[in-house]
Coordinates of C-alpha atoms in Angstrom, one line a residue:
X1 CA 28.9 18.4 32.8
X2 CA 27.8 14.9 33.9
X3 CA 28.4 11.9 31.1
X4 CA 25.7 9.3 31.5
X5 CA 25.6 6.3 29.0
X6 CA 23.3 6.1 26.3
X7 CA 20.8 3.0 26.9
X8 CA 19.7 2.2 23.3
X9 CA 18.2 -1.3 23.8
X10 CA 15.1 0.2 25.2
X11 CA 14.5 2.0 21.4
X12 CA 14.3 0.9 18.1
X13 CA 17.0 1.9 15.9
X14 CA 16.3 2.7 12.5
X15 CA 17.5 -0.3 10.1
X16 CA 21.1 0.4 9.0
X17 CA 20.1 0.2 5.4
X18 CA 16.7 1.9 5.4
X19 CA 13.1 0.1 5.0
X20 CA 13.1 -3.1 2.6
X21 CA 9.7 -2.6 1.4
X22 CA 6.8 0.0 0.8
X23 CA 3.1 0.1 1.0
X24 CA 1.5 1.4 -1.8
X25 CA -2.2 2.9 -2.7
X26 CA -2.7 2.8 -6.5
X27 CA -6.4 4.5 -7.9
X28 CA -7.4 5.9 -11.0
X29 CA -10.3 5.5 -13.9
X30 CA -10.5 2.0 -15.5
X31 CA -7.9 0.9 -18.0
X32 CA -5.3 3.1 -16.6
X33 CA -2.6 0.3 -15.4
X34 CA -3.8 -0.1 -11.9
X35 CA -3.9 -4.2 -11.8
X36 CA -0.6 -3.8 -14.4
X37 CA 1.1 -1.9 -12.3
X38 CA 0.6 -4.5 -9.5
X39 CA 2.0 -7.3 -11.1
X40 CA 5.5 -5.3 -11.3
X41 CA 6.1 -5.6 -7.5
X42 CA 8.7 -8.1 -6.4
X43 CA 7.3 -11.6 -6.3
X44 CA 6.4 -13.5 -5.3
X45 CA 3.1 -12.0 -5.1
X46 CA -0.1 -13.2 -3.0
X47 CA -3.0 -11.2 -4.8
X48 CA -5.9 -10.7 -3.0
X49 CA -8.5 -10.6 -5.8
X50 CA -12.0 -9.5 -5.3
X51 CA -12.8 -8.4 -8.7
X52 CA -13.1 -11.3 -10.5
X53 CA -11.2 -14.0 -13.1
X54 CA -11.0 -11.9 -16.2
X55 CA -10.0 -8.5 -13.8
X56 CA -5.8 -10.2 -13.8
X57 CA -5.7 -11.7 -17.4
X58 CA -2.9 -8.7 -18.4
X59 CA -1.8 -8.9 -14.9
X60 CA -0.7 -12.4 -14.9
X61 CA 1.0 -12.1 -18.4
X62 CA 2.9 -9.2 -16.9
X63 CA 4.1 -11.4 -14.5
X64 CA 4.5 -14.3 -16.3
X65 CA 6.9 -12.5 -18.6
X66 CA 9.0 -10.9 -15.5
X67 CA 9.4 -14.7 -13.9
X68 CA 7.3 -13.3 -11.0
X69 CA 5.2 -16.0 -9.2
X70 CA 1.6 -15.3 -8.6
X71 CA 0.0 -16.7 -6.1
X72 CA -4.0 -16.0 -6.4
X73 CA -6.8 -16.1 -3.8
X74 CA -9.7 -15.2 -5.4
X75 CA -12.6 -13.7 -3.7
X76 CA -16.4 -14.6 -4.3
X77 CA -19.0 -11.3 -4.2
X78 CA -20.8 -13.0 -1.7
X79 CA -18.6 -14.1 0.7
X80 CA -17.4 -12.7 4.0
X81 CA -13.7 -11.4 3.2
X82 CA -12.2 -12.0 7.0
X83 CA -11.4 -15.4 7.2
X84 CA -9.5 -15.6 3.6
X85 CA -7.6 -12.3 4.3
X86 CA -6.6 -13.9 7.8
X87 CA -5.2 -16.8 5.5
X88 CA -2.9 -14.5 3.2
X89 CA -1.7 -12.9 6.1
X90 CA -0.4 -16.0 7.8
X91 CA 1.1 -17.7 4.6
X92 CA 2.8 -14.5 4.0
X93 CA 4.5 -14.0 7.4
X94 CA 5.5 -18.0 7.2
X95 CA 6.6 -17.8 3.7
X96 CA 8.8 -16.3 1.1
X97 CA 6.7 -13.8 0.2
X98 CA 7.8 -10.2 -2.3
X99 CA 4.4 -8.5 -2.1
X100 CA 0.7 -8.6 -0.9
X101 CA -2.1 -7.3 -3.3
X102 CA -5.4 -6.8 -2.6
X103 CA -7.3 -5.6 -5.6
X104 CA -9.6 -3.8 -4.6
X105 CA -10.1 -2.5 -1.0
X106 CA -12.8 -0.6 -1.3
X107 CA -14.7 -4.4 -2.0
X108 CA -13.0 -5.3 0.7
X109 CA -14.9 -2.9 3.1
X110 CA -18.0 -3.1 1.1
X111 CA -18.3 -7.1 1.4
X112 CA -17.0 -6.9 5.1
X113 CA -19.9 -4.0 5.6
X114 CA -21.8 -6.6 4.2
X115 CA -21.1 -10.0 6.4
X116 CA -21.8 -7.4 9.5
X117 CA -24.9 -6.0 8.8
X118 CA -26.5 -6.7 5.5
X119 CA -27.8 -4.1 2.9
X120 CA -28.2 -1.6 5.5
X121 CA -25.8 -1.3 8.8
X122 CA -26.3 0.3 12.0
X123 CA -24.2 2.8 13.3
X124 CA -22.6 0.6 15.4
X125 CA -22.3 -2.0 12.6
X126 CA -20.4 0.6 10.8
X127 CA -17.9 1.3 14.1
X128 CA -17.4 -2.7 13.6
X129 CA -16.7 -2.2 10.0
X130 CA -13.8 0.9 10.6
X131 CA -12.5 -1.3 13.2
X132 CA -11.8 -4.2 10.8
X133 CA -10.5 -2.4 8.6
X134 CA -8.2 -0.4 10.6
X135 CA -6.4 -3.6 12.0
X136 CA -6.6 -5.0 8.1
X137 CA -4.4 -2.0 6.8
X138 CA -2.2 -2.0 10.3
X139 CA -1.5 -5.7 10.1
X140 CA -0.6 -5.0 6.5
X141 CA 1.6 -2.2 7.4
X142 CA 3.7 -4.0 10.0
X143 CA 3.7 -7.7 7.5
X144 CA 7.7 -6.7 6.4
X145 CA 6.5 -7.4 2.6
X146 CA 5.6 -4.6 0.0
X147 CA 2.2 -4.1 -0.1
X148 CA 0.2 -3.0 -3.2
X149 CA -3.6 -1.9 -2.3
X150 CA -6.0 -1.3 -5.9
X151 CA -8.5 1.0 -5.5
X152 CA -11.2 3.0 -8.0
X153 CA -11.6 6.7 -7.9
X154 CA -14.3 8.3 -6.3
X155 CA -15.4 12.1 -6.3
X156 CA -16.2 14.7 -3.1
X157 CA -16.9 18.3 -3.1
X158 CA -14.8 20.0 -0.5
X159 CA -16.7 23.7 -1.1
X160 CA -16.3 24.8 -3.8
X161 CA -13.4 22.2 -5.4
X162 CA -13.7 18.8 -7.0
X163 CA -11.4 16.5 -4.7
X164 CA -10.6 13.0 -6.5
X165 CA -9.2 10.4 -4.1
X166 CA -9.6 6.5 -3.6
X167 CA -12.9 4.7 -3.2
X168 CA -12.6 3.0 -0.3
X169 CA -15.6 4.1 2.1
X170 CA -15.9 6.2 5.3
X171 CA -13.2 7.4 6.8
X172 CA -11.4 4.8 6.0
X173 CA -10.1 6.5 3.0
X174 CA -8.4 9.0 5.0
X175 CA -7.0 5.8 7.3
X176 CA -5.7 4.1 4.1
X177 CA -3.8 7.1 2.7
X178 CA -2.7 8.0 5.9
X179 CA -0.8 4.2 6.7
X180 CA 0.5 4.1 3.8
X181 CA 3.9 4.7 1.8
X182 CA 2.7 6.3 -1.3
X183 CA -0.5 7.0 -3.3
X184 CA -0.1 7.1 -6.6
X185 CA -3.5 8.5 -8.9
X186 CA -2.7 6.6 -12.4
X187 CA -3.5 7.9 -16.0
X188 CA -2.6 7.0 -19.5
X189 CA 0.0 9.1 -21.9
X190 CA 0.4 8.6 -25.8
X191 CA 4.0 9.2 -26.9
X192 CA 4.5 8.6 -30.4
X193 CA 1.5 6.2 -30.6
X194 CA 2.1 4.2 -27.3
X195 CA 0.3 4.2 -24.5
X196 CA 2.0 4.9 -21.6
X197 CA 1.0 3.9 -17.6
X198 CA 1.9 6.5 -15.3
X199 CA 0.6 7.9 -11.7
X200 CA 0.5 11.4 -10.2
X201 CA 2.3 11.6 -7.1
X202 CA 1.8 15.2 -5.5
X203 CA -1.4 16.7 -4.8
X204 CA -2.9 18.5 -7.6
X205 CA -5.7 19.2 -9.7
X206 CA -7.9 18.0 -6.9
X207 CA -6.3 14.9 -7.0
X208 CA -4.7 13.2 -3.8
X209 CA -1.4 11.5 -3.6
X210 CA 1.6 10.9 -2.0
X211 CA 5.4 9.8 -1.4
X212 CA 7.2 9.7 1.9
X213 CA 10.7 9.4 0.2
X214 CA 10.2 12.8 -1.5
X215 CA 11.9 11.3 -4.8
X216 CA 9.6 9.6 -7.0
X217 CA 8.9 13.1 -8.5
X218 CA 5.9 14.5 -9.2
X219 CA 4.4 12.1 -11.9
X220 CA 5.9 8.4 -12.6
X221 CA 6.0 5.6 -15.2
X222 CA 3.9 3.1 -13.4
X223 CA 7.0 0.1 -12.6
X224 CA 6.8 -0.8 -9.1
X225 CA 10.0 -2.7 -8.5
X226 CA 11.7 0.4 -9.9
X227 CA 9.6 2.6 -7.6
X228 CA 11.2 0.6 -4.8
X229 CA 14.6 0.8 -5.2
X230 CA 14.5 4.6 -5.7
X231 CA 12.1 4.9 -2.0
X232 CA 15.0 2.7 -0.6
X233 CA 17.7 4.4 -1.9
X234 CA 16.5 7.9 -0.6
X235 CA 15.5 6.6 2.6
X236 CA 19.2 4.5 3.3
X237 CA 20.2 5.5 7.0
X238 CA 24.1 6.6 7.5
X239 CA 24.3 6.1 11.6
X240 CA 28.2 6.0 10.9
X241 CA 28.7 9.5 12.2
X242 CA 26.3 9.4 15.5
X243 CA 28.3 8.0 18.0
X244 CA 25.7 7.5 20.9
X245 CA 24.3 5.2 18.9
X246 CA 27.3 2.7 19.9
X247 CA 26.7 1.2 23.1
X248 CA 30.3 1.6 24.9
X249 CA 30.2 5.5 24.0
X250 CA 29.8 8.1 26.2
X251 CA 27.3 10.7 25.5
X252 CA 27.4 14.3 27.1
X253 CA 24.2 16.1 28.7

């Protein structure tokens, strides 16, 4: 049986610890903890705001009150989104940056939609729209900061079923969902007269949603620093008992 070595520094190894961070897809009805639950990331946090000054008042007490610093670009209706995402993105790979909002993405792809080709794009105009928002959500992805993307809920009939998932536009949704982490569909409990922010994380009741790590259960209380460090935890890498992993070992074919 011939011995060959093992030549690892042509692959990436997975990080000895697990990931750092998580990208996250929050959606649900109004006043369900959405922009809340944003403000719980790990600072600090560049929020991406398109939905206007009084959308974060409850968001930035949050994280006034946690000592998280939030650092806001706000967004006009009218403008062309590009050039101030580009901006975000920079500061946050040059800086010390806990987490990247944008609240919400589906303005995002409306208001790019828009720049392109006015009230009513072309077909092609719309291939130019995917495409932006395809690198938007990769660039994200690869950033090494948590991301947090807001997003309102929207309704489809797939035959016969009601399917609730994030309004975002096109196929992007499915792109969104599919890049990210986790997507969590948020709702309100009353326990003993309080209200309580949670989000659905399985599939159900026509509702979509997700978790790579497999152990955020099924439905969560809506605390996304806390959310992290259970992901991370599940996901930590043990490499101590693969050996061909360790350059000067010997690996048998």
């Amino acid at each position: 049986m011939t011995k060959t070595k093992a030549q690892p520094s042509i692959f990436d190894s997975p990080p000895a610890l697990g990931p750092e961070h998580f990208n996250v897809l929050l959606y649900g009805p109004p006043g369900t903890g959405k922009t809340t639950a944003a403000a719980t990331a790990p600072g600090p946090i560049v929020w991406i705001n398109l939905e206007g000054t009084g959308a974060m008042a409850y968001a930035r007490r949050v994280a006034a009150e946690r000592g998280t610093e939030l650092l806001e670009m706000q967004i006009r209706a009218d403008e062309d989104p590009r050039e101030r995402l580009r901006q975000a993105v920079a500061y946050a790979q040059g800086n010390d940056v806990g987490t990247v909002v944008i609240d919400t993405i589906g303005k995002v792809r409306q208001q790019i939609a828009f720049a392109i080709g006015g009230d009513n794009p072309s077909m092609p105009e719309w291939g130019q729209v995917a495409k932006a928002m395809r690198d938007l959500v990769r660039t994200l992805r690869d950033l090494h900061v948590n991301v947090v993307l807001i997003a309102h809920e929207s309704f489809i009939e797939d035959g016969e079923a009601l399917v609730v998932q994030p309004e975002i536009g096109g196929k992007t949704t499915a792109d969104v969902m599919a890049e990210v982490d986790v997507v969590g569909y948020t709702g309100v409990v009353e326990d003993e007269g309080e209200r309580i922010f949670m989000a659905r994380l399985v599939d159900g009741n026509g509702r979509r949603a997700k978790d790579r790590s497999g152990a955020l259960g099924t439905h969560r209380q809506l605390d996304l620093s806390e959310w992290l460090d259970t992901f991370k935890e599940a996901l930590k890498t043990d490499l101590s008992d693969i050996p061909f992993l360790d350059n000067d070992t010997d690996r048998e074919e």
